[in-house]
Amino acid sequence: MTDIDVLVVGAGFAGLYQLHRLRDLGLRTRVIDAASDVGGTWYWNRYPGARCDVESMSYSYSFSPELEQDWTWTEKYPAQPEILAYLQHVADRFDLRRDITFDTSVTAASWADDGWRITTDAGERITSRWLIWATGCLSVPKDPQIDGLDDFGGRVLSTARWPHEGVDVTGERVAVVGTGSSGIQVTPVLAADAAELTVFQRTPSYSFPAFNRPLDADEIAERKATYPQWRDAQRASGFGVPVALPTRSALEVDPAERAATYRERWDSGVLTAVTSAYTDIRTNLEANETAAEFVRERIRETVTDPAVAETLSPRSYPLGTRRPCLDTGFYEAFNADHVHLVDARETPIQRATADGLRTRDGVTEVDTIVLATGFDAVTGALLAVDPVGRDGERLSEHWADGARSYLGLAVAGFPNMFTVTGPSSPNVLSNMVVSIEQHVDWITDAIARCEADGVATMEVEAAAEEAWVTQTAAMVDQTLYPRADSWYLGSNIPGKPRVHLAWVGGIAAYRDVCDAVAADDYRGFTRQRADPHSPSLRTPRPVSA
Ligand code: FAD
Ligand code: N01
């Protein structure tokens, strides 16, 4: 039995920074990851075209000014190998690997009054006073639910588990299933080599052009000189990406001015620019439709076949209520004769056969099937382990009606356990590196305070959790998000309760709430000293979002 102070599960952006911070406290900390190296998302998702859609100099750590100065990004939107190299550099620079165990999965965790008992698939048993899930919001690929994939005679690849040695599809017939961010990124790159490429699209995405390019020396120097101010602007923004804040309704400006505004923001190549152009795009259907139609016009302008353009145009849900995409040449790819689009809403994939994918129109024969079919978001990695909390309650039982948490950081009945970017925190509705740093800092400070105060257990009160769940759900109800079936709501996973998985109020307001909770002696938590006869440290005032 290994005995440590803190176990961190996951060695992506979150786990690496969490380890670095906990070392400063002098706590015996261990990180475990199923992967063979650091990187998390950027270790696993190696498909051609994979890159971030937040600019490199924003999608990076802010905690070390020296790191900011020494690391130089090459592109506005770096590709997966560059982001992975960055995280490998961070691991080496801060000497993190010596406390990380790779190729190992945490398979079970249960609370035992004085700490957590954890088991790994290597058969190791670990006792840890604190348990931190840095397991990622998009780390468990969704089962594609296509019958017969085992019967298929060719290759089946998943964007989320792309082979490390790469894949050459030159001269092949390829099917891509799925048109979320992964499918939209991989399609044009595979199209460049494949003999025939068929994209099976069930729900079209709204996608914006990245206008990706190499960074020039002047803009790098300018950002390096002003990083502190830039980071402040990120933290003060809605999503961790500074964009000009709207002051007017989309409905109070004339159509020509509105079109010019949308065009200017479209040309910026910033994912959130168009959706942030007016105050009410996320809350008012009519306002939203002005922006949605602007995007559809761009699709019609780009795709030469009007029928294909129409199939690619989202009409069944408002702009921004499902994750929008940033692409390089996605719509343009359909102008090539060898690239085909199947409307898999109209003609669903019935099953895979030995030769390809069958719809009611027949079998599309292919050599390779690429599954870009998404993830069991936010809760998937946690429920895969399904920790057992106080009184033997499983997380899956606690979440039977949907994920519940306090601040997205902790769960009632699960003492000394934290979730980095857990449900109902800004997580996937933000530049996640900004949100990860904020969570890691908050968790580290909370543990440090407990250690200083002689607190042995820190646990969310059920009433605080309930209040948070109620308040965050009410905020979602004021937006257009519930109008779409999306992975934000768990709709992509059969049987997953329909609960919005992210805080929708913007990262600056969220940070204020978290800071206020900490400043108010961790309001909403009970903190119990090791001596059972000493009074618990409790601040039972109501929380407010
Ligand atoms: P992850 O990077 O997902 O790391 C979690 C780690 O936990 C994984 O390595 C996994 O193996 C490990 N793990 C999970 N369960 C267990 C277990 N039981 N035992 C052991 N190990 C376990 N976000 C943005 O803000 N901007 C972007 O541009 C962006 N682009 C993305 C592109 C892709 C292709 C994907 C899939 C996601 C993207 N994201 C983006 C979201 C991205 O996941 C986060 O930005 C960030 O990388 C998450 O870091 P993390 O450390 O929280 O989790
Ligand atoms: O997954 P998705 P993703 N038959 O869930 C379809 C981040 N990310 O990996 O919607 C046919 O968005 C499914 O159709 P439908 C980002 O946060 C970022 O692409 O269920 N189709 C959908 O079209 C992103 O949002 C980047 O109707 C099937 C698609 O598969 C998140 O990760 C890049 C199907 C899945 O889309 C997830 O993106 C990549 C079936 N049986 C990822 N099953 C950046 O650019 C599923 N689908 C930064």
GROMACS .gro file of C-alpha atoms in nm, residues 79-496:
model
  418
   79ALA     CA    1  -0.114   2.204  -3.444
   80GLN     CA    2  -0.126   1.913  -3.199
   81PRO     CA    3   0.249   1.828  -3.222
   82GLU     CA    4   0.345   2.181  -3.116
   83ILE     CA    5   0.103   2.186  -2.821
   84LEU     CA    6   0.224   1.842  -2.713
   85ALA     CA    7   0.586   1.962  -2.740
   86TYR     CA    8   0.494   2.261  -2.522
   87LEU     CA    9   0.347   2.037  -2.251
   88GLN     CA   10   0.649   1.805  -2.271
   89HIS     CA   11   0.870   2.111  -2.230
   90VAL     CA   12   0.668   2.215  -1.922
   91ALA     CA   13   0.706   1.867  -1.773
   92ASP     CA   14   1.083   1.874  -1.825
   93ARG     CA   15   1.133   2.234  -1.724
   94PHE     CA   16   0.957   2.188  -1.389
   95ASP     CA   17   1.091   1.834  -1.342
   96LEU     CA   18   0.739   1.691  -1.318
   97ARG     CA   19   0.786   1.344  -1.465
   98ARG     CA   20   0.949   1.196  -1.154
   99ASP     CA   21   0.611   1.206  -0.978
  100ILE     CA   22   0.402   1.083  -1.271
  101THR     CA   23   0.314   0.720  -1.335
  102PHE     CA   24   0.221   0.660  -1.699
  103ASP     CA   25   0.042   0.372  -1.873
  104THR     CA   26  -0.171   0.324  -1.564
  105SER     CA   27  -0.543   0.378  -1.508
  106VAL     CA   28  -0.712   0.452  -1.181
  107THR     CA   29  -0.992   0.197  -1.169
  108ALA     CA   30  -1.149   0.250  -0.825
  109ALA     CA   31  -1.154   0.503  -0.543
  110SER     CA   32  -1.343   0.496  -0.216
  111TRP     CA   33  -1.354   0.723   0.089
  112ALA     CA   34  -1.253   0.567   0.420
  113ASP     CA   35  -1.298   0.835   0.689
  114ASP     CA   36  -0.933   0.940   0.695
  115GLY     CA   37  -0.867   0.950   0.324
  116TRP     CA   38  -0.910   0.784  -0.012
  117ARG     CA   39  -0.829   0.423  -0.103
  118ILE     CA   40  -0.739   0.405  -0.469
  119THR     CA   41  -0.674   0.109  -0.696
  120THR     CA   42  -0.504   0.104  -1.034
  121ASP     CA   43  -0.517  -0.141  -1.322
  122ALA     CA   44  -0.158  -0.231  -1.234
  123GLY     CA   45  -0.294  -0.373  -0.910
  124GLU     CA   46  -0.142  -0.099  -0.696
  125ARG     CA   47  -0.330   0.019  -0.387
  126ILE     CA   48  -0.279   0.377  -0.280
  127THR     CA   49  -0.393   0.565   0.029
  128SER     CA   50  -0.419   0.938  -0.020
  129ARG     CA   51  -0.563   1.210   0.202
  130TRP     CA   52  -0.669   1.419  -0.098
  131LEU     CA   53  -0.792   1.314  -0.441
  132ILE     CA   54  -0.798   1.547  -0.741
  133TRP     CA   55  -0.958   1.450  -1.069
  134ALA     CA   56  -0.771   1.621  -1.355
  135THR     CA   57  -0.923   1.369  -1.591
  136GLY     CA   58  -1.041   1.612  -1.859
  137CYS     CA   59  -1.377   1.711  -2.003
  138LEU     CA   60  -1.319   1.551  -2.341
  139SER     CA   61  -1.109   1.246  -2.263
  140VAL     CA   62  -1.350   0.953  -2.299
  141PRO     CA   63  -1.439   0.885  -2.664
  142LYS     CA   64  -1.806   0.814  -2.719
  143ASP     CA   65  -1.915   0.475  -2.844
  144PRO     CA   66  -2.009   0.555  -3.207
  145GLN     CA   67  -2.306   0.313  -3.191
  146ILE     CA   68  -2.257   0.179  -3.540
  147ASP     CA   69  -2.339  -0.189  -3.564
  148GLY     CA   70  -2.109  -0.419  -3.754
  149LEU     CA   71  -1.782  -0.222  -3.719
  150ASP     CA   72  -1.611  -0.549  -3.629
  151ASP     CA   73  -1.726  -0.695  -3.962
  152PHE     CA   74  -1.563  -0.416  -4.162
  153GLY     CA   75  -1.267  -0.547  -4.360
  154GLY     CA   76  -1.069  -0.220  -4.371
  155ARG     CA   77  -0.927   0.013  -4.109
  156VAL     CA   78  -1.140   0.177  -3.840
  157LEU     CA   79  -0.973   0.480  -3.687
  158SER     CA   80  -1.087   0.717  -3.415
  159THR     CA   81  -0.971   1.080  -3.425
  160ALA     CA   82  -0.942   1.063  -3.046
  161ARG     CA   83  -0.709   0.762  -3.052
  162TRP     CA   84  -0.515   0.823  -3.374
  163PRO     CA   85  -0.215   0.590  -3.428
  164HIS     CA   86   0.115   0.745  -3.317
  165GLU     CA   87   0.292   0.633  -3.632
  166GLY     CA   88   0.046   0.829  -3.849
  167VAL     CA   89  -0.177   0.700  -4.127
  168ASP     CA   90  -0.127   0.729  -4.502
  169VAL     CA   91  -0.458   0.732  -4.692
  170THR     CA   92  -0.304   0.812  -5.029
  171GLY     CA   93  -0.522   0.664  -5.301
  172GLU     CA   94  -0.773   0.521  -5.053
  173ARG     CA   95  -1.148   0.555  -5.026
  174VAL     CA   96  -1.217   0.708  -4.687
  175ALA     CA   97  -1.532   0.773  -4.483
  176VAL     CA   98  -1.541   1.037  -4.211
  177VAL     CA   99  -1.829   0.998  -3.965
  178GLY     CA  100  -1.913   1.314  -3.773
  179THR     CA  101  -1.892   1.686  -3.841
  180GLY     CA  102  -1.807   1.836  -3.503
  181SER     CA  103  -1.474   2.011  -3.451
  182SER     CA  104  -1.272   1.691  -3.504
  183GLY     CA  105  -1.450   1.589  -3.825
  184ILE     CA  106  -1.430   1.941  -3.960
  185GLN     CA  107  -1.056   1.958  -3.898
  186VAL     CA  108  -0.967   1.614  -4.032
  187THR     CA  109  -1.181   1.629  -4.349
  188PRO     CA  110  -0.977   1.871  -4.565
  189VAL     CA  111  -0.646   1.714  -4.465
  190LEU     CA  112  -0.758   1.361  -4.552
  191ALA     CA  113  -0.921   1.492  -4.869
  192ALA     CA  114  -0.580   1.608  -4.991
  193ASP     CA  115  -0.456   1.246  -5.012
  194ALA     CA  116  -0.762   1.023  -5.042
  195ALA     CA  117  -0.888   0.905  -5.379
  196GLU     CA  118  -1.250   0.940  -5.259
  197LEU     CA  119  -1.366   1.093  -4.933
  198THR     CA  120  -1.723   1.063  -4.808
  199VAL     CA  121  -1.834   1.266  -4.508
  200PHE     CA  122  -2.134   1.133  -4.314
  201GLN     CA  123  -2.295   1.436  -4.152
  202ARG     CA  124  -2.586   1.399  -3.913
  203THR     CA  125  -2.598   1.749  -3.764
  204PRO     CA  126  -2.424   2.033  -3.947
  205SER     CA  127  -2.198   2.265  -3.745
  206TYR     CA  128  -2.157   2.639  -3.769
  207SER     CA  129  -1.791   2.673  -3.862
  208PHE     CA  130  -1.578   2.986  -3.885
  209PRO     CA  131  -1.257   3.021  -4.088
  210ALA     CA  132  -0.940   3.016  -3.875
  211PHE     CA  133  -0.728   3.227  -4.112
  212ASN     CA  134  -0.441   3.042  -3.951
  213ARG     CA  135  -0.090   3.172  -4.026
  214PRO     CA  136   0.261   3.178  -3.889
  215LEU     CA  137   0.316   3.432  -3.613
  216ASP     CA  138   0.559   3.709  -3.701
  217ALA     CA  139   0.845   3.826  -3.483
  218ASP     CA  140   0.689   4.164  -3.407
  219GLU     CA  141   0.361   4.029  -3.271
  220ILE     CA  142   0.544   3.771  -3.062
  221ALA     CA  143   0.769   4.043  -2.917
  222GLU     CA  144   0.469   4.266  -2.852
  223ARG     CA  145   0.281   3.989  -2.667
  224LYS     CA  146   0.587   3.887  -2.467
  225ALA     CA  147   0.629   4.248  -2.359
  226THR     CA  148   0.267   4.274  -2.248
  227TYR     CA  149   0.181   3.925  -2.123
  228PRO     CA  150   0.071   4.039  -1.774
  229GLN     CA  151  -0.184   4.282  -1.918
  230TRP     CA  152  -0.299   4.025  -2.175
  231ARG     CA  153  -0.353   3.762  -1.905
  232ASP     CA  154  -0.556   4.013  -1.701
  233ALA     CA  155  -0.769   4.080  -2.009
  234GLN     CA  156  -0.822   3.708  -2.059
  235ARG     CA  157  -0.937   3.664  -1.700
  236ALA     CA  158  -1.172   3.961  -1.729
  237SER     CA  159  -1.330   3.834  -2.051
  238GLY     CA  160  -1.636   3.615  -2.096
  239PHE     CA  161  -1.457   3.307  -2.231
  240GLY     CA  162  -1.087   3.362  -2.163
  241VAL     CA  163  -1.042   3.514  -2.507
  242PRO     CA  164  -1.046   3.894  -2.509
  243VAL     CA  165  -1.287   4.024  -2.774
  244ALA     CA  166  -1.452   4.364  -2.798
  245LEU     CA  167  -1.753   4.346  -2.569
  246PRO     CA  168  -2.095   4.415  -2.719
  247THR     CA  169  -2.305   4.705  -2.599
  248ARG     CA  170  -2.609   4.684  -2.828
  249SER     CA  171  -2.877   4.439  -2.929
  250ALA     CA  172  -2.847   4.284  -3.276
  251LEU     CA  173  -3.202   4.404  -3.333
  252GLU     CA  174  -3.135   4.772  -3.275
  253VAL     CA  175  -2.884   4.819  -3.559
  254ASP     CA  176  -2.973   4.837  -3.926
  255PRO     CA  177  -2.902   4.530  -4.141
  256ALA     CA  178  -2.614   4.689  -4.335
  257GLU     CA  179  -2.429   4.791  -4.021
  258ARG     CA  180  -2.495   4.450  -3.866
  259ALA     CA  181  -2.360   4.271  -4.173
  260ALA     CA  182  -2.046   4.487  -4.165
  261THR     CA  183  -1.993   4.407  -3.798
  262TYR     CA  184  -2.036   4.035  -3.855
  263ARG     CA  185  -1.801   4.051  -4.153
  264GLU     CA  186  -1.532   4.230  -3.954
  265ARG     CA  187  -1.557   3.974  -3.675
  266TRP     CA  188  -1.566   3.683  -3.922
  267ASP     CA  189  -1.244   3.814  -4.078
  268SER     CA  190  -1.075   3.818  -3.736
  269GLY     CA  191  -1.061   3.438  -3.734
  270VAL     CA  192  -1.157   3.432  -3.366
  271LEU     CA  193  -1.403   3.155  -3.275
  272THR     CA  194  -1.625   3.360  -3.045
  273ALA     CA  195  -1.610   3.688  -3.238
  274VAL     CA  196  -1.938   3.671  -3.433
  275THR     CA  197  -2.138   3.522  -3.145
  276SER     CA  198  -2.010   3.799  -2.918
  277ALA     CA  199  -2.099   4.081  -3.158
  278TYR     CA  200  -2.424   4.177  -2.984
  279THR     CA  201  -2.558   4.148  -2.633
  280ASP     CA  202  -2.845   3.915  -2.715
  281ILE     CA  203  -2.715   3.655  -2.960
  282ARG     CA  204  -2.706   3.392  -2.687
  283THR     CA  205  -3.038   3.488  -2.537
  284ASN     CA  206  -3.275   3.603  -2.812
  285LEU     CA  207  -3.375   3.379  -3.099
  286GLU     CA  208  -3.443   3.661  -3.343
  287ALA     CA  209  -3.108   3.824  -3.268
  288ASN     CA  210  -2.937   3.488  -3.295
  289GLU     CA  211  -3.093   3.422  -3.634
  290THR     CA  212  -2.927   3.734  -3.780
  291ALA     CA  213  -2.585   3.589  -3.697
  292ALA     CA  214  -2.682   3.233  -3.794
  293GLU     CA  215  -2.800   3.348  -4.135
  294PHE     CA  216  -2.478   3.543  -4.184
  295VAL     CA  217  -2.285   3.216  -4.139
  296ARG     CA  218  -2.517   3.029  -4.377
  297GLU     CA  219  -2.457   3.301  -4.639
  298ARG     CA  220  -2.083   3.238  -4.608
  299ILE     CA  221  -2.143   2.864  -4.660
  300ARG     CA  222  -2.348   2.934  -4.975
  301GLU     CA  223  -2.078   3.172  -5.093
  302THR     CA  224  -1.807   2.906  -5.048
  303VAL     CA  225  -1.968   2.579  -5.157
  304THR     CA  226  -2.037   2.576  -5.529
  305ASP     CA  227  -2.311   2.309  -5.532
  306PRO     CA  228  -2.622   2.476  -5.381
  307ALA     CA  229  -2.766   2.143  -5.262
  308VAL     CA  230  -2.444   2.055  -5.079
  309ALA     CA  231  -2.430   2.407  -4.933
  310GLU     CA  232  -2.783   2.369  -4.803
  311THR     CA  233  -2.707   2.032  -4.643
  312LEU     CA  234  -2.404   2.186  -4.472
  313SER     CA  235  -2.612   2.476  -4.337
  314PRO     CA  236  -2.734   2.436  -3.979
  315ARG     CA  237  -3.102   2.521  -3.940
  316SER     CA  238  -3.223   2.307  -3.653
  317TYR     CA  239  -3.060   2.495  -3.365
  318PRO     CA  240  -2.941   2.849  -3.282
  319LEU     CA  241  -2.581   2.956  -3.341
  320GLY     CA  242  -2.361   2.891  -3.037
  321THR     CA  243  -2.592   2.647  -2.862
  322ARG     CA  244  -2.377   2.359  -2.986
  323ARG     CA  245  -1.999   2.402  -2.992
  324PRO     CA  246  -1.909   2.611  -3.299
  325CYS     CA  247  -1.602   2.510  -3.498
  326LEU     CA  248  -1.300   2.682  -3.647
  327ASP     CA  249  -1.179   2.533  -3.973
  328THR     CA  250  -0.919   2.552  -4.242
  329GLY     CA  251  -1.077   2.466  -4.574
  330PHE     CA  252  -1.368   2.252  -4.453
  331TYR     CA  253  -1.642   2.398  -4.671
  332GLU     CA  254  -1.400   2.442  -4.963
  333ALA     CA  255  -1.319   2.068  -4.951
  334PHE     CA  256  -1.667   1.988  -5.086
  335ASN     CA  257  -1.589   2.169  -5.412
  336ALA     CA  258  -1.355   1.888  -5.513
  337ASP     CA  259  -1.507   1.614  -5.728
  338HIS     CA  260  -1.375   1.335  -5.506
  339VAL     CA  261  -1.529   1.472  -5.183
  340HIS     CA  262  -1.889   1.369  -5.114
  341LEU     CA  263  -2.141   1.455  -4.845
  342VAL     CA  264  -2.400   1.211  -4.712
  343ASP     CA  265  -2.686   1.360  -4.514
  344ALA     CA  266  -2.689   1.104  -4.234
  345ARG     CA  267  -2.998   1.263  -4.083
  346GLU     CA  268  -3.190   1.192  -4.404
  347THR     CA  269  -3.020   0.860  -4.472
  348PRO     CA  270  -2.876   0.734  -4.141
  349ILE     CA  271  -2.589   0.490  -4.127
  350GLN     CA  272  -2.764   0.157  -4.075
  351ARG     CA  273  -2.454  -0.049  -4.011
  352ALA     CA  274  -2.100  -0.119  -4.118
  353THR     CA  275  -2.055  -0.406  -4.363
  354ALA     CA  276  -1.742  -0.589  -4.475
  355ASP     CA  277  -1.694  -0.323  -4.745
  356GLY     CA  278  -1.810   0.003  -4.596
  357LEU     CA  279  -2.106   0.187  -4.448
  358ARG     CA  280  -2.464   0.106  -4.539
  359THR     CA  281  -2.751   0.353  -4.559
  360ARG     CA  282  -3.089   0.290  -4.718
  361ASP     CA  283  -2.933   0.412  -5.046
  362GLY     CA  284  -2.678   0.129  -5.046
  363VAL     CA  285  -2.323   0.066  -4.927
  364THR     CA  286  -2.055   0.334  -4.957
  365GLU     CA  287  -1.749   0.118  -5.013
  366VAL     CA  288  -1.439   0.244  -4.837
  367ASP     CA  289  -1.094   0.128  -4.725
  368THR     CA  290  -1.086   0.333  -4.405
  369ILE     CA  291  -1.356   0.456  -4.168
  370VAL     CA  292  -1.262   0.756  -3.953
  371LEU     CA  293  -1.480   0.801  -3.648
  372ALA     CA  294  -1.498   1.165  -3.541
  373THR     CA  295  -1.795   1.085  -3.321
  374GLY     CA  296  -1.719   1.282  -3.005
  375PHE     CA  297  -1.685   1.226  -2.634
  376ASP     CA  298  -1.877   1.145  -2.318
  377ALA     CA  299  -1.811   1.500  -2.203
  378VAL     CA  300  -1.729   1.633  -1.857
  379THR     CA  301  -1.866   1.342  -1.653
  380GLY     CA  302  -1.742   1.047  -1.863
  381ALA     CA  303  -1.398   1.005  -1.706
  382LEU     CA  304  -1.533   1.047  -1.352
  383LEU     CA  305  -1.814   0.798  -1.393
  384ALA     CA  306  -1.577   0.550  -1.558
  385VAL     CA  307  -1.411   0.518  -1.217
  386ASP     CA  308  -1.733   0.587  -1.025
  387PRO     CA  309  -1.578   0.678  -0.687
  388VAL     CA  310  -1.752   0.574  -0.368
  389GLY     CA  311  -1.801   0.854  -0.118
  390ARG     CA  312  -1.910   0.881   0.241
  391ASP     CA  313  -2.169   0.623   0.349
  392GLY     CA  314  -2.094   0.409   0.047
  393GLU     CA  315  -2.271   0.631  -0.203
  394ARG     CA  316  -2.138   0.601  -0.556
  395LEU     CA  317  -2.092   0.907  -0.774
  396SER     CA  318  -2.322   0.747  -1.031
  397GLU     CA  319  -2.594   0.731  -0.764
  398HIS     CA  320  -2.537   1.091  -0.659
  399TRP     CA  321  -2.556   1.192  -1.025
  400ALA     CA  322  -2.846   0.965  -1.120
  401ASP     CA  323  -3.054   1.270  -1.223
  402GLY     CA  324  -2.759   1.457  -1.370
  403ALA     CA  325  -2.422   1.588  -1.259
  404ARG     CA  326  -2.432   1.791  -0.936
  405SER     CA  327  -2.151   1.986  -0.779
  406TYR     CA  328  -2.065   2.294  -0.582
  407LEU     CA  329  -1.879   2.545  -0.803
  408GLY     CA  330  -1.783   2.258  -1.034
  409LEU     CA  331  -1.505   2.194  -0.783
  410ALA     CA  332  -1.646   1.953  -0.527
  411VAL     CA  333  -1.934   1.711  -0.468
  412ALA     CA  334  -2.140   1.668  -0.150
  413GLY     CA  335  -2.068   1.335   0.018
  414PHE     CA  336  -1.722   1.311  -0.140
  415PRO     CA  337  -1.484   1.465   0.116
  416ASN     CA  338  -1.134   1.580   0.026
  417MET     CA  339  -1.211   1.532  -0.342
  418PHE     CA  340  -1.186   1.804  -0.607
  419THR     CA  341  -1.268   1.809  -0.977
  420VAL     CA  342  -1.065   2.036  -1.204
  421THR     CA  343  -1.311   2.187  -1.454
  422GLY     CA  344  -1.593   1.976  -1.315
  423PRO     CA  345  -1.961   2.007  -1.408
  424SER     CA  346  -2.120   2.352  -1.376
  425SER     CA  347  -1.788   2.535  -1.388
  426PRO     CA  348  -1.699   2.732  -1.704
  427ASN     CA  349  -1.495   2.433  -1.835
  428VAL     CA  350  -1.590   2.375  -2.201
  429LEU     CA  351  -1.747   2.719  -2.238
  430SER     CA  352  -1.410   2.885  -2.198
  431ASN     CA  353  -1.050   2.886  -2.301
  432MET     CA  354  -0.983   2.585  -2.086
  433VAL     CA  355  -0.627   2.669  -1.991
  434VAL     CA  356  -0.751   2.985  -1.819
  435SER     CA  357  -1.020   2.788  -1.636
  436ILE     CA  358  -0.778   2.510  -1.544
  437GLU     CA  359  -0.530   2.753  -1.390
  438GLN     CA  360  -0.807   2.918  -1.191
  439HIS     CA  361  -0.932   2.583  -1.057
  440VAL     CA  362  -0.586   2.453  -0.975
  441ASP     CA  363  -0.501   2.774  -0.789
  442TRP     CA  364  -0.827   2.759  -0.595
  443ILE     CA  365  -0.785   2.391  -0.503
  444THR     CA  366  -0.423   2.441  -0.401
  445ASP     CA  367  -0.515   2.736  -0.180
  446ALA     CA  368  -0.799   2.537  -0.022
  447ILE     CA  369  -0.569   2.245   0.060
  448ALA     CA  370  -0.301   2.481   0.190
  449ARG     CA  371  -0.555   2.646   0.418
  450CYS     CA  372  -0.669   2.309   0.551
  451GLU     CA  373  -0.312   2.204   0.618
  452ALA     CA  374  -0.243   2.532   0.798
  453ASP     CA  375  -0.564   2.509   1.003
  454GLY     CA  376  -0.514   2.145   1.096
  455VAL     CA  377  -0.823   2.049   0.898
  456ALA     CA  378  -0.843   1.680   0.813
  457THR     CA  379  -1.158   1.677   0.600
  458MET     CA  380  -1.320   1.937   0.378
  459GLU     CA  381  -1.663   1.855   0.242
  460VAL     CA  382  -1.936   2.041   0.061
  461GLU     CA  383  -2.262   2.080   0.246
  462ALA     CA  384  -2.560   1.932   0.066
  463ALA     CA  385  -2.749   2.263   0.089
  464ALA     CA  386  -2.465   2.453  -0.077
  465GLU     CA  387  -2.454   2.202  -0.360
  466GLU     CA  388  -2.831   2.217  -0.404
  467ALA     CA  389  -2.827   2.597  -0.416
  468TRP     CA  390  -2.550   2.597  -0.676
  469VAL     CA  391  -2.732   2.342  -0.892
  470THR     CA  392  -3.052   2.547  -0.876
  471GLN     CA  393  -2.885   2.879  -0.950
  472THR     CA  394  -2.670   2.756  -1.237
  473ALA     CA  395  -2.965   2.577  -1.398
  474ALA     CA  396  -3.171   2.898  -1.374
  475MET     CA  397  -2.894   3.084  -1.557
  476VAL     CA  398  -2.895   2.824  -1.835
  477ASP     CA  399  -3.272   2.862  -1.868
  478GLN     CA  400  -3.225   3.230  -1.952
  479THR     CA  401  -3.017   3.138  -2.257
  480LEU     CA  402  -3.082   2.957  -2.584
  481TYR     CA  403  -2.865   2.657  -2.487
  482PRO     CA  404  -3.160   2.430  -2.394
  483ARG     CA  405  -3.295   2.467  -2.749
  484ALA     CA  406  -3.029   2.238  -2.894
  485ASP     CA  407  -2.948   1.873  -2.848
  486SER     CA  408  -2.578   1.894  -2.773
  487TRP     CA  409  -2.302   1.727  -2.580
  488TYR     CA  410  -2.315   2.032  -2.350
  489LEU     CA  411  -2.644   1.877  -2.232
  490GLY     CA  412  -2.530   1.517  -2.255
  491SER     CA  413  -2.764   1.452  -2.550
  492ASN     CA  414  -2.501   1.257  -2.745
  493ILE     CA  415  -2.485   0.979  -2.486
  494PRO     CA  416  -2.788   0.747  -2.463
  495GLY     CA  417  -2.942   0.762  -2.116
  496LYS     CA  418  -2.729   1.055  -1.995
   0.00000   0.00000   0.00000
